[in-house]
Coordinates of C-alpha atoms in Angstrom, one line a residue:
Chain A
M1 CA 21.5 37.5 -15.0
S2 CA 19.5 36.3 -11.9
N3 CA 18.9 33.0 -10.7
I4 CA 15.7 31.5 -11.9
L5 CA 16.2 28.3 -9.8
E6 CA 18.2 27.4 -6.8
L7 CA 18.7 24.2 -4.9
Q8 CA 19.9 24.7 -1.4
H9 CA 21.5 22.0 0.6
V10 CA 19.2 19.3 -1.0
S11 CA 19.7 15.7 0.2
K12 CA 17.7 12.6 -0.7
K13 CA 17.8 9.1 0.4
F14 CA 16.0 6.0 -1.1
D15 CA 15.8 3.1 1.2
N16 CA 19.0 4.3 3.2
D17 CA 20.7 4.8 -0.1
L18 CA 22.0 8.3 -0.1
V19 CA 21.3 9.6 -3.7
L20 CA 21.9 13.4 -3.2
D21 CA 24.0 14.8 -0.4
D22 CA 23.8 18.4 0.5
L23 CA 23.5 19.4 -3.1
C24 CA 23.6 23.1 -4.0
L25 CA 23.0 24.4 -7.4
E26 CA 22.2 27.6 -8.9
V27 CA 20.5 28.0 -12.5
K28 CA 20.9 31.3 -14.2
E29 CA 18.0 32.6 -16.2
N30 CA 18.1 31.7 -19.9
T31 CA 21.0 29.2 -19.8
F32 CA 21.3 25.7 -21.2
M33 CA 22.6 23.7 -18.2
T34 CA 23.3 20.1 -18.4
L35 CA 23.6 17.6 -15.6
L36 CA 26.1 15.1 -16.7
G37 CA 27.1 11.9 -15.0
P38 CA 27.0 8.0 -15.1
S39 CA 23.8 6.3 -14.2
G40 CA 23.1 6.5 -10.3
C41 CA 25.0 9.7 -9.9
G42 CA 21.8 11.5 -8.9
K43 CA 21.2 13.6 -12.0
T44 CA 17.7 12.4 -12.8
T45 CA 16.8 12.7 -9.0
T46 CA 17.8 16.3 -9.1
L47 CA 15.7 16.9 -12.2
R48 CA 12.8 15.2 -10.5
I49 CA 13.1 17.2 -7.4
I50 CA 13.1 20.4 -9.6
G51 CA 9.9 19.0 -11.5
G52 CA 8.2 18.2 -8.2
F53 CA 8.0 14.5 -8.6
I54 CA 10.3 13.8 -5.7
T55 CA 10.3 15.8 -2.4
P56 CA 13.9 16.1 -1.0
D57 CA 14.5 14.9 2.6
Q58 CA 16.4 18.2 3.4
G59 CA 17.0 21.4 1.7
R60 CA 14.9 23.8 -0.4
V61 CA 14.1 24.5 -4.0
L62 CA 13.7 28.1 -4.9
F63 CA 12.0 29.3 -8.1
E64 CA 12.5 32.9 -8.9
G65 CA 13.4 33.3 -5.2
K66 CA 10.2 31.7 -4.0
D67 CA 10.3 28.4 -2.0
I68 CA 8.6 25.6 -4.1
T69 CA 10.0 22.7 -2.2
N70 CA 6.5 21.3 -1.4
L71 CA 4.7 22.6 -4.4
P72 CA 3.1 19.7 -6.4
P73 CA 4.2 19.4 -10.2
N74 CA 1.0 20.7 -11.5
K75 CA 1.5 24.0 -9.7
R76 CA 5.0 24.6 -11.0
Q77 CA 5.8 26.9 -13.9
L78 CA 8.0 24.3 -15.5
N79 CA 7.5 21.5 -17.9
T80 CA 9.3 18.2 -18.5
V81 CA 10.2 16.3 -21.5
F82 CA 10.2 12.7 -20.4
Q83 CA 12.8 10.2 -21.5
K84 CA 10.4 7.9 -23.0
Y85 CA 8.3 10.6 -24.5
A86 CA 5.1 9.8 -22.4
L87 CA 2.8 10.9 -25.0
F88 CA -0.8 10.2 -24.3
P89 CA -1.6 7.2 -26.6
H90 CA -5.3 7.7 -26.6
M91 CA -4.9 11.3 -28.1
T92 CA -3.9 12.6 -31.4
V93 CA -0.7 14.8 -31.8
G94 CA -2.9 17.9 -31.7
E95 CA -4.7 16.8 -28.5
N96 CA -1.4 15.9 -26.8
I97 CA -0.1 19.4 -27.4
A98 CA -3.4 21.0 -26.3
F99 CA -3.5 19.0 -23.0
G100 CA -1.8 21.7 -20.9
L101 CA -3.5 24.5 -22.6
K102 CA -7.0 23.1 -22.1
I103 CA -6.3 22.7 -18.4
S104 CA -5.3 26.2 -18.1
G105 CA -8.6 27.2 -19.8
K106 CA -7.3 28.9 -22.9
S107 CA -9.8 29.7 -25.8
D108 CA -10.1 27.3 -28.7
E109 CA -8.6 29.7 -31.1
Y110 CA -5.6 30.3 -28.9
I111 CA -5.2 26.5 -28.6
R112 CA -5.4 26.1 -32.4
D113 CA -2.8 28.8 -33.0
K114 CA -0.6 27.4 -30.4
I115 CA -0.5 23.9 -31.9
K116 CA 0.3 25.3 -35.3
Y117 CA 3.1 27.4 -33.8
A118 CA 4.5 24.5 -31.8
L119 CA 4.4 22.0 -34.6
K120 CA 6.0 24.5 -36.9
L121 CA 8.7 25.0 -34.3
V122 CA 9.6 21.4 -34.2
N123 CA 9.3 20.9 -38.0
M124 CA 6.2 18.8 -38.0
D125 CA 3.7 21.0 -39.5
D126 CA 1.0 18.8 -40.8
Y127 CA 0.8 16.3 -38.0
A128 CA -1.9 17.6 -35.8
N129 CA -4.4 15.0 -36.6
R130 CA -2.0 12.0 -36.6
D131 CA -2.2 9.2 -34.2
V132 CA 0.8 9.5 -31.9
T133 CA 1.4 5.7 -31.8
M134 CA 2.1 5.8 -35.5
L135 CA 5.0 8.2 -35.1
S136 CA 8.7 7.3 -35.2
G137 CA 10.8 7.8 -32.0
G138 CA 12.2 11.1 -33.3
Q139 CA 8.9 12.4 -34.2
Q140 CA 7.4 11.4 -30.9
Q141 CA 10.2 13.2 -29.2
R142 CA 9.5 16.3 -31.2
I143 CA 5.8 16.1 -30.2
A144 CA 6.8 15.8 -26.5
I145 CA 8.9 18.9 -26.7
A146 CA 6.1 20.7 -28.5
R147 CA 3.7 19.6 -25.8
A148 CA 5.9 21.0 -23.0
I149 CA 6.8 24.3 -24.7
V150 CA 3.3 25.4 -25.7
N151 CA 2.7 26.0 -22.0
E152 CA 5.4 28.6 -22.1
P153 CA 7.2 27.3 -19.1
K154 CA 10.1 29.5 -17.7
V155 CA 12.2 26.3 -17.3
L156 CA 12.0 23.3 -19.6
L157 CA 13.3 20.1 -17.9
L158 CA 14.7 17.4 -20.2
D159 CA 15.5 13.9 -18.9
E160 CA 17.8 12.2 -21.5
P161 CA 15.4 13.1 -24.2
L162 CA 17.5 11.8 -27.0
G163 CA 18.6 8.6 -25.3
A164 CA 16.4 6.3 -27.4
L165 CA 17.2 7.8 -30.8
D166 CA 19.8 6.5 -33.2
L167 CA 23.1 8.5 -33.7
K168 CA 22.4 10.5 -36.7
L169 CA 19.0 11.6 -35.4
R170 CA 20.5 12.3 -32.1
Q171 CA 23.0 14.7 -33.6
D172 CA 20.3 16.4 -35.7
M173 CA 18.1 16.8 -32.6
Q174 CA 21.0 18.4 -30.6
Y175 CA 21.3 21.2 -33.1
E176 CA 17.4 21.4 -33.0
L177 CA 17.4 21.8 -29.3
I178 CA 20.1 24.5 -29.4
R179 CA 17.9 26.4 -32.0
L180 CA 14.7 25.9 -29.9
K181 CA 16.4 27.2 -26.8
N182 CA 17.6 30.3 -28.6
E183 CA 14.2 31.0 -30.2
L184 CA 12.2 30.5 -27.0
G185 CA 14.7 32.3 -24.7
I186 CA 13.9 30.1 -21.8
T187 CA 16.0 28.0 -19.4
F188 CA 16.7 24.4 -20.3
I189 CA 17.9 21.9 -17.7
Y190 CA 19.0 18.8 -19.4
V191 CA 20.0 15.4 -18.0
T192 CA 22.2 13.1 -19.9
H193 CA 25.0 10.5 -19.5
D194 CA 26.4 11.3 -22.9
Q195 CA 29.4 13.6 -22.5
E196 CA 29.4 14.6 -26.2
E197 CA 25.8 15.7 -26.1
A198 CA 26.6 17.9 -23.0
L199 CA 29.6 19.5 -24.5
T200 CA 27.7 20.2 -27.9
M201 CA 24.6 21.8 -26.4
S202 CA 25.3 23.3 -22.9
D203 CA 26.2 26.7 -21.7
T204 CA 26.9 25.2 -18.4
V205 CA 27.8 21.6 -17.7
V206 CA 27.4 20.3 -14.1
V207 CA 29.4 16.9 -13.8
M208 CA 27.8 14.7 -11.0
N209 CA 29.0 11.5 -9.5
Q210 CA 27.7 9.7 -6.4
G211 CA 25.4 12.4 -5.4
Y212 CA 27.9 15.2 -5.5
I213 CA 28.7 17.8 -8.1
Q214 CA 32.2 17.2 -9.2
Q215 CA 32.6 20.3 -11.4
M216 CA 30.5 22.9 -13.0
G217 CA 31.6 25.2 -15.7
T218 CA 31.6 25.9 -19.4
P219 CA 32.0 22.8 -21.7
E220 CA 35.5 24.2 -22.6
N221 CA 36.3 24.6 -19.0
I222 CA 35.2 21.1 -18.1
Y223 CA 37.1 19.5 -21.0
N224 CA 40.3 21.4 -20.8
E225 CA 40.6 21.9 -17.1
P226 CA 39.0 18.9 -15.3
E227 CA 39.3 19.4 -11.6
N228 CA 39.7 15.7 -10.7
A229 CA 40.4 12.3 -12.2
F230 CA 36.6 11.5 -12.4
V231 CA 35.9 14.4 -14.6
A232 CA 38.9 13.9 -16.7
T233 CA 38.0 10.2 -17.4
F234 CA 34.3 10.8 -17.8
I235 CA 34.6 13.6 -20.3
G236 CA 36.4 12.6 -23.4
D237 CA 39.4 10.2 -23.5
S238 CA 42.4 11.1 -21.5
N239 CA 45.7 9.9 -20.2
I240 CA 45.8 10.2 -16.5
L241 CA 49.2 9.7 -15.0
G242 CA 50.6 10.0 -11.5
G243 CA 53.2 12.6 -11.3
I244 CA 55.2 14.8 -8.9
M245 CA 54.9 18.6 -9.0
L246 CA 58.6 19.5 -8.5
R247 CA 57.8 23.3 -8.2
D248 CA 55.6 25.7 -10.0
K249 CA 55.5 25.1 -13.7
L250 CA 57.4 21.9 -13.6
V251 CA 56.1 18.4 -13.2
R252 CA 57.9 15.0 -13.3
I253 CA 55.9 12.3 -15.1
L254 CA 57.3 8.8 -15.7
G255 CA 60.7 10.2 -14.7
V256 CA 60.6 12.9 -17.3
D257 CA 60.4 16.6 -16.3
F258 CA 57.6 18.4 -18.3
P259 CA 57.2 22.1 -18.2
C260 CA 53.6 23.0 -17.5
V261 CA 51.7 26.2 -16.7
D262 CA 50.1 25.2 -13.3
T263 CA 51.3 26.9 -10.1
G264 CA 50.4 26.8 -6.4
F265 CA 50.6 23.0 -5.8
G266 CA 53.7 23.2 -3.5
E267 CA 57.0 21.4 -4.1
N268 CA 57.6 17.7 -4.7
K269 CA 53.9 17.2 -4.3
P270 CA 52.3 14.0 -5.7
V271 CA 49.6 15.0 -8.2
D272 CA 47.4 13.5 -10.9
V273 CA 48.1 14.7 -14.5
V274 CA 45.7 14.7 -17.4
I275 CA 46.9 14.8 -20.9
R276 CA 44.2 14.6 -23.7
P277 CA 45.1 12.2 -26.4
E278 CA 44.9 14.8 -29.1
D279 CA 47.5 16.9 -27.2
V280 CA 50.2 14.3 -27.4
I281 CA 52.5 15.3 -30.3
L282 CA 54.3 12.3 -32.0
G283 CA 57.5 13.0 -33.8
E284 CA 60.8 11.4 -35.1
A285 CA 62.4 9.3 -32.3
G286 CA 64.8 11.2 -30.1
K287 CA 63.4 14.6 -31.1
G288 CA 60.7 14.9 -28.4
Q289 CA 60.5 14.9 -24.6
M290 CA 60.1 11.0 -24.4
D291 CA 60.7 8.0 -26.7
G292 CA 58.4 5.2 -27.3
V293 CA 57.0 2.5 -29.6
V294 CA 53.7 2.4 -31.4
S295 CA 51.8 -0.6 -30.2
H296 CA 48.3 -0.2 -31.7
L297 CA 46.7 1.7 -34.5
I298 CA 43.1 2.3 -35.4
F299 CA 41.7 4.6 -38.1
K300 CA 38.8 6.6 -36.7
G301 CA 37.8 8.7 -39.6
V302 CA 38.8 12.2 -38.7
H303 CA 42.0 11.1 -37.1
Y304 CA 44.1 7.9 -36.2
E305 CA 44.1 6.6 -32.8
M306 CA 47.3 5.0 -31.5
E307 CA 48.6 3.5 -28.3
V308 CA 52.2 4.3 -27.6
Q309 CA 54.4 2.4 -25.1
A310 CA 56.6 4.9 -23.4
G311 CA 58.1 5.1 -19.9
G312 CA 56.1 2.1 -18.8
F313 CA 52.8 3.6 -19.6
E314 CA 50.4 3.0 -22.5
W315 CA 49.7 6.5 -24.0
L316 CA 46.6 7.1 -25.9
V317 CA 47.3 9.3 -28.9
Q318 CA 45.1 10.9 -31.5
S319 CA 46.7 12.3 -34.5
T320 CA 45.9 13.1 -38.2
S321 CA 49.3 11.7 -39.1
M322 CA 49.8 7.9 -39.0
F323 CA 52.6 6.0 -37.5
P324 CA 52.7 2.2 -38.0
V325 CA 52.7 -0.3 -35.3
G326 CA 56.3 -1.0 -34.1
Q327 CA 57.6 2.4 -35.2
P328 CA 59.8 4.1 -32.5
V329 CA 58.5 7.7 -32.0
S330 CA 58.9 10.6 -29.7
L331 CA 56.2 12.2 -27.5
S332 CA 56.0 15.8 -26.5
V333 CA 53.3 17.8 -24.8
D334 CA 52.9 21.6 -25.0
P335 CA 53.0 23.0 -21.4
F336 CA 49.6 24.5 -21.5
N337 CA 48.1 21.1 -22.5
I338 CA 49.2 19.4 -19.2
Q339 CA 46.4 19.6 -16.7
I340 CA 47.5 19.1 -13.0
M341 CA 45.0 17.9 -10.5
N342 CA 45.3 17.3 -6.7
K343 CA 45.6 13.6 -6.0
P344 CA 42.6 12.4 -3.9
E345 CA 43.7 11.0 -0.5
S346 CA 41.1 8.4 -0.7
E347 CA 38.4 7.0 -3.0
D348 CA 35.7 8.9 -1.2
E349 CA 37.3 12.2 -1.6
E350 CA 36.9 11.8 -5.3
A351 CA 33.4 12.6 -4.8
V352 CA 34.3 15.9 -3.2
V353 CA 31.8 18.7 -2.7
V354 CA 32.6 21.5 -5.0
D355 CA 31.1 24.7 -3.7
V356 CA 29.6 26.8 -6.5
Chain B
M1 CA 6.2 -21.6 -39.0
F2 CA 2.6 -22.8 -39.4
K3 CA 3.4 -26.4 -39.9
K4 CA 2.1 -27.4 -36.5
K5 CA -1.5 -26.4 -37.3
W6 CA -2.6 -29.9 -36.5
L7 CA -1.9 -29.2 -32.9
T8 CA -5.1 -27.2 -32.9
A9 CA -7.1 -30.2 -34.0
P10 CA -8.2 -31.3 -30.4
Y11 CA -9.5 -27.8 -29.7
L12 CA -11.4 -27.7 -33.1
V13 CA -13.0 -31.1 -32.3
F14 CA -13.8 -29.7 -28.9
I15 CA -15.3 -26.5 -30.0
L16 CA -17.3 -28.2 -32.9
C17 CA -18.9 -30.8 -30.4
G18 CA -19.2 -28.4 -27.5
T19 CA -20.2 -25.2 -29.2
V20 CA -21.0 -25.4 -33.0
I21 CA -23.3 -28.5 -33.0
P22 CA -25.3 -27.5 -29.9
L23 CA -25.7 -24.0 -31.2
L24 CA -27.0 -25.4 -34.4
A25 CA -29.4 -27.6 -32.6
I26 CA -30.6 -24.6 -30.5
V27 CA -31.2 -22.6 -33.7
Y28 CA -33.0 -25.7 -35.2
Y29 CA -35.4 -26.2 -32.2
G30 CA -35.8 -22.4 -31.8
F31 CA -37.5 -22.1 -35.1
T32 CA -39.6 -25.4 -35.1
D33 CA -42.6 -26.5 -33.2
Q34 CA -43.2 -30.0 -31.6
E35 CA -44.0 -31.5 -34.9
G36 CA -40.9 -30.1 -36.5
H37 CA -42.5 -27.4 -38.6
F38 CA -41.1 -24.1 -39.1
T39 CA -42.5 -21.4 -36.7
L40 CA -41.6 -18.1 -35.1
A41 CA -43.9 -18.7 -32.1
N42 CA -40.8 -19.7 -29.8
I43 CA -39.1 -16.4 -30.6
T44 CA -42.2 -14.2 -30.2
A45 CA -42.9 -16.0 -26.9
I46 CA -40.6 -13.5 -25.3
A47 CA -43.4 -11.0 -25.6
D48 CA -45.5 -13.0 -23.1
E49 CA -45.9 -11.1 -20.0
E50 CA -44.1 -13.7 -17.9
H51 CA -41.1 -14.0 -20.2
A52 CA -40.8 -10.3 -20.9
K53 CA -40.8 -9.7 -17.1
A54 CA -38.1 -12.3 -16.5
L55 CA -35.9 -10.9 -19.3
G56 CA -36.4 -7.4 -18.1
L57 CA -35.6 -8.4 -14.4
A58 CA -32.4 -10.2 -15.6
L59 CA -31.2 -7.3 -17.4
L60 CA -32.0 -4.9 -14.6
L61 CA -30.4 -7.1 -11.9
A62 CA -27.3 -7.8 -14.2
L63 CA -27.0 -4.1 -14.9
I64 CA -27.1 -3.3 -11.2
C65 CA -24.6 -6.1 -10.4
T66 CA -22.3 -4.8 -13.1
V67 CA -22.4 -1.2 -12.0
V68 CA -21.7 -2.2 -8.3
C69 CA -18.9 -4.5 -9.5
L70 CA -17.4 -1.6 -11.5
L71 CA -17.7 0.9 -8.6
L72 CA -16.0 -1.6 -6.2
A73 CA -13.3 -2.8 -8.6
Y74 CA -12.1 0.5 -10.1
P75 CA -10.9 2.0 -6.9
V76 CA -9.1 -1.2 -6.1
G77 CA -7.4 -1.1 -9.5
L78 CA -6.4 2.5 -8.7
I79 CA -5.0 1.7 -5.3
L80 CA -3.1 -1.4 -6.6
R81 CA -1.6 0.7 -9.4
K82 CA -0.1 3.1 -6.9
H83 CA 1.4 0.7 -4.5
A84 CA 4.0 -1.6 -6.1
G85 CA 5.9 -4.3 -4.5
G86 CA 5.2 -7.7 -2.8
K87 CA 2.1 -6.6 -1.0
K88 CA 0.3 -6.0 -4.3
G89 CA 0.4 -9.6 -5.5
F90 CA -1.0 -10.6 -1.9
V91 CA -3.9 -8.3 -2.3
V92 CA -4.7 -9.6 -5.8
F93 CA -4.4 -13.1 -4.4
I94 CA -7.0 -12.2 -1.7
L95 CA -9.3 -10.7 -4.1
I96 CA -9.4 -13.5 -6.5
L97 CA -9.4 -16.2 -3.7
P98 CA -13.2 -16.8 -4.0
M99 CA -12.6 -17.8 -7.6
W100 CA -10.8 -20.9 -6.4
M101 CA -13.9 -22.2 -4.6
N102 CA -16.8 -23.8 -6.4
F103 CA -19.3 -21.2 -7.5
L104 CA -22.3 -23.3 -6.3
L105 CA -20.8 -23.7 -2.9
R106 CA -20.2 -20.1 -2.5
T107 CA -23.8 -19.2 -3.6
F108 CA -25.1 -21.8 -1.3
A109 CA -23.1 -20.3 1.6
W110 CA -24.7 -17.0 1.1
K111 CA -28.1 -18.7 1.3
A112 CA -27.1 -19.9 4.7
L113 CA -25.7 -16.6 5.8
L114 CA -28.7 -14.5 4.7
A115 CA -31.5 -16.8 5.7
N116 CA -34.0 -15.4 8.1
N117 CA -32.8 -17.6 10.8
G118 CA -29.3 -17.7 9.4
V119 CA -25.8 -16.8 10.6
I120 CA -26.1 -13.0 10.1
N121 CA -29.5 -12.7 11.7
G122 CA -28.2 -15.0 14.5
I123 CA -25.4 -12.5 15.2
L124 CA -27.7 -9.5 14.9
G125 CA -30.0 -11.1 17.3
S126 CA -27.5 -11.8 20.0
L127 CA -26.6 -8.1 19.7
N128 CA -30.1 -7.2 20.1
L129 CA -30.5 -5.7 16.8
D130 CA -33.3 -6.0 14.2
P131 CA -32.9 -8.9 11.8
I132 CA -32.6 -8.3 8.1
R133 CA -35.0 -9.8 5.7
I134 CA -33.0 -9.9 2.6
I135 CA -33.2 -13.6 1.5
N136 CA -35.5 -14.3 -1.4
T137 CA -35.4 -10.7 -2.6
P138 CA -33.9 -9.2 -5.7
A139 CA -31.2 -7.5 -3.4
A140 CA -30.0 -11.0 -2.2
V141 CA -29.7 -12.1 -5.8
V142 CA -27.7 -9.0 -6.8
L143 CA -25.5 -9.5 -3.6
G144 CA -24.8 -13.2 -4.8
M145 CA -24.2 -12.0 -8.3
V146 CA -21.6 -9.2 -7.1
Y147 CA -19.9 -11.7 -4.8
D148 CA -19.5 -14.3 -7.5
F149 CA -18.6 -12.1 -10.3
L150 CA -16.5 -9.3 -8.7
P151 CA -13.1 -11.0 -9.4
F152 CA -13.9 -11.1 -13.2
M153 CA -14.2 -7.3 -12.9
I154 CA -11.1 -6.8 -10.8
L155 CA -8.8 -8.8 -12.8
P156 CA -9.2 -7.2 -16.2
I157 CA -9.1 -3.7 -14.7
Y158 CA -6.1 -4.4 -12.6
N159 CA -4.2 -5.9 -15.6
V160 CA -4.8 -2.9 -17.7
M161 CA -4.1 -0.4 -14.9
A162 CA -0.9 -2.1 -14.0
K163 CA 0.3 -1.6 -17.6
I164 CA -0.3 2.2 -17.7
D165 CA 3.0 3.8 -17.8
N166 CA 3.7 6.0 -14.7
N167 CA 5.4 8.5 -17.0
L168 CA 2.0 9.4 -18.6
I169 CA 0.5 10.1 -15.1
E170 CA 3.5 12.3 -14.3
A171 CA 3.3 14.0 -17.7
A172 CA -0.3 14.9 -17.0
Y173 CA 0.6 16.4 -13.5
D174 CA 3.6 18.0 -15.2
L175 CA 1.2 19.8 -17.7
G176 CA -0.8 21.2 -14.9
A177 CA -3.5 18.4 -14.6
S178 CA -5.2 18.0 -11.1
G179 CA -5.7 14.6 -9.7
K180 CA -9.3 14.7 -10.9
T181 CA -8.2 15.6 -14.4
V182 CA -5.6 12.9 -14.4
L183 CA -8.3 10.3 -13.5
T184 CA -10.8 11.5 -16.1
K185 CA -8.5 12.4 -19.0
V186 CA -5.8 9.9 -18.6
L187 CA -6.5 6.9 -16.4
L188 CA -10.1 6.3 -17.3
P189 CA -9.7 6.5 -21.0
L190 CA -6.5 4.3 -20.9
S191 CA -8.1 1.7 -18.6
M192 CA -11.2 1.5 -20.9
P193 CA -10.2 -1.8 -22.4
G194 CA -10.1 -3.3 -18.9
I195 CA -13.5 -1.8 -18.0
I196 CA -15.0 -3.1 -21.2
S197 CA -13.8 -6.6 -20.7
G198 CA -14.7 -6.5 -17.1
I199 CA -18.2 -5.4 -17.9
T200 CA -18.5 -8.2 -20.5
M201 CA -17.2 -10.8 -18.1
V202 CA -19.7 -9.8 -15.4
F203 CA -22.7 -8.7 -17.3
V204 CA -23.0 -11.8 -19.5
P205 CA -22.9 -14.5 -16.9
A206 CA -25.1 -12.3 -14.5
V207 CA -27.8 -11.8 -17.2
T208 CA -27.9 -15.6 -17.8
T209 CA -27.6 -17.0 -14.4
F210 CA -30.3 -19.1 -12.9
V211 CA -28.5 -20.7 -10.1
I212 CA -28.0 -17.6 -8.0
S213 CA -31.5 -16.5 -8.5
Q214 CA -32.8 -20.0 -7.6
F215 CA -30.7 -20.2 -4.5
L216 CA -31.1 -16.7 -3.2
G217 CA -34.5 -15.9 -4.6
G218 CA -36.2 -18.8 -3.0
G219 CA -38.0 -19.8 -6.3
K220 CA -39.9 -16.4 -6.2
I221 CA -37.6 -14.5 -8.5
Y222 CA -37.7 -15.6 -12.1
L223 CA -34.9 -14.5 -14.3
I224 CA -34.8 -15.4 -18.0
G225 CA -32.3 -18.1 -17.1
N226 CA -34.7 -19.6 -14.7
I227 CA -37.5 -19.7 -17.4
I228 CA -35.2 -21.3 -19.9
E229 CA -33.9 -23.8 -17.4
Q230 CA -37.5 -24.8 -16.5
E231 CA -38.6 -25.1 -20.2
F232 CA -35.6 -27.6 -20.8
T233 CA -35.9 -29.6 -17.6
L234 CA -39.4 -29.3 -15.9
N235 CA -41.6 -28.8 -18.8
G236 CA -39.7 -30.6 -21.5
N237 CA -40.3 -27.9 -24.0
R238 CA -36.9 -27.6 -25.6
Q239 CA -38.4 -25.8 -28.6
L240 CA -39.5 -22.8 -26.4
G241 CA -36.4 -23.0 -24.3
S242 CA -34.2 -22.8 -27.4
G243 CA -36.3 -19.8 -28.9
L244 CA -35.9 -17.9 -25.7
S245 CA -32.1 -18.7 -25.6
L246 CA -31.8 -17.2 -29.0
V247 CA -33.6 -14.1 -27.9
M248 CA -31.4 -13.7 -24.9
M249 CA -28.4 -14.2 -27.1
V250 CA -29.5 -11.4 -29.4
F251 CA -29.8 -9.2 -26.3
I252 CA -26.4 -10.0 -25.2
L253 CA -24.9 -9.4 -28.7
I254 CA -26.6 -6.0 -28.7
S255 CA -25.1 -5.1 -25.4
M256 CA -21.7 -6.1 -26.5
A257 CA -21.9 -4.2 -29.7
L258 CA -22.9 -1.1 -27.7
L259 CA -19.9 -1.8 -25.3
N260 CA -17.5 -2.1 -28.1
K261 CA -18.5 1.4 -29.5
F262 CA -16.8 2.8 -26.3
D263 CA -13.7 0.7 -26.7
K264 CA -12.0 2.6 -29.5
N265 CA -8.8 0.5 -29.5
G266 CA -10.6 -2.8 -29.6
E267 CA -8.2 -4.2 -27.0
G268 CA -9.4 -6.2 -24.2
S269 CA -12.8 -6.9 -25.7
I270 CA -14.0 -10.4 -25.8
V271 CA -16.8 -10.3 -28.4

């Protein structure tokens, strides 16, 4: 697969506030890529630079190998689904969808067929003559998607398109989007701050913070092997502990030696350790690697969430078996569930440039 | 929730005494002769050459004034939309500043400026340029109208423009629209309520004015407003004045009805 889109050393400042710093990003053809990060991390700015709404101060944007850095949005072969839908309130659903097609001078018959096709694709067959202001948020979102995809863009940009929808609808739309992407066979670049959304839909997740890419990889990769504490805390729940890498495959956490699978950190090196709450195994006291006492218990539906005081640390544990508050328990972790990360030397280094 | 209806009482009294009763009086006088008998003569008097000409001229000058105001105000609205921030408030302030001064004073000032031996010709003369002879012409009346009524066009247009979601503009560009298409297909239709209410707020006072035409027309330019004013004051013929007023009202109502046809959403319209 070749790169359909490439950002090369892109920087952007807003009023002396550095939003993106020397960002490099390659987007492969026909992938679902998500830019994930907290607000102000630069993800939306990145998307707007790709869309052509913002010109970067430095760096280049390449589309199919051609420099489009200074090309205005109406000349780019990509379309955007905006966060607040941005449907034209003075037009019907059909007129909204036809907007881009009319501009490119398509025949009436072609436009009619396309409207029909697009409405079918988003499961809103009979809505062509409806007033867009009368639609619900979810319906407006679908129309916004339909309006973008009828133009057959090679890349579809989506700026937190599900942000304003309620939970159930959001989950439905996530599956819809995956289906759409597979049916259309085009590249999706999706911006969100919702890690669950990112993990559910993406082929590639790009975790961003403070204008830097923190980590880029498959959802599994990002979740299971976070490269730094920021990624670990941002994606899912996690126990992040300070530890000492005694030697390869052995780490000391809270005074207890845990076997792990990581190598190459050196000897007696301070490190950060990530253990996911679902990877902590609770058992009968005295039979695990550490002992502790359950201090909190919440029923979460699929599992129980417990806090366990052990070794002076409050462990977050998720388990399908329940241990009541006050019960002495043992904790153990399988070696391959212990993720070792380099400790950042300073706050700033947390936002390290990860070359991709 | 509606327990405090009585709070509207002062307004109701005001509108009853200030609008409803006078309007009924106008209708009564409009359809009666000096002896109090029913007649249509006051209404049909509009067909008299003098009256018809005055009405035609009033409509024409008001139309020109409205078009000029719109052409001046719309670009201002577009520019103000684009430039957010503190400066915007200042520019709007400057634009509506004339509204703070008395309307008669402003019109009178123009008379002094435009007079044949007035301020402007004085400056032109000192520069050895030909003087302009504009005072007492329809052009001077239109100039006065535009100056007096322009803020009423700018404000509604600016208000509607400022509310247009910038995402819509970006969405249009994103879908391939050129700047011109964005203007004609998105900005213009969405700002229509502001345009309609601006037109209403300029056209209606312009068509009925008699002060501007009196000051800047030098008593030579008779608009329908001047005729009506003279019937009431100079000639003491309140029956004819009322009849002509009713005819003018009908013309205004027709203009507003036509305008409202353009305003699909019904926002912003006044009538």
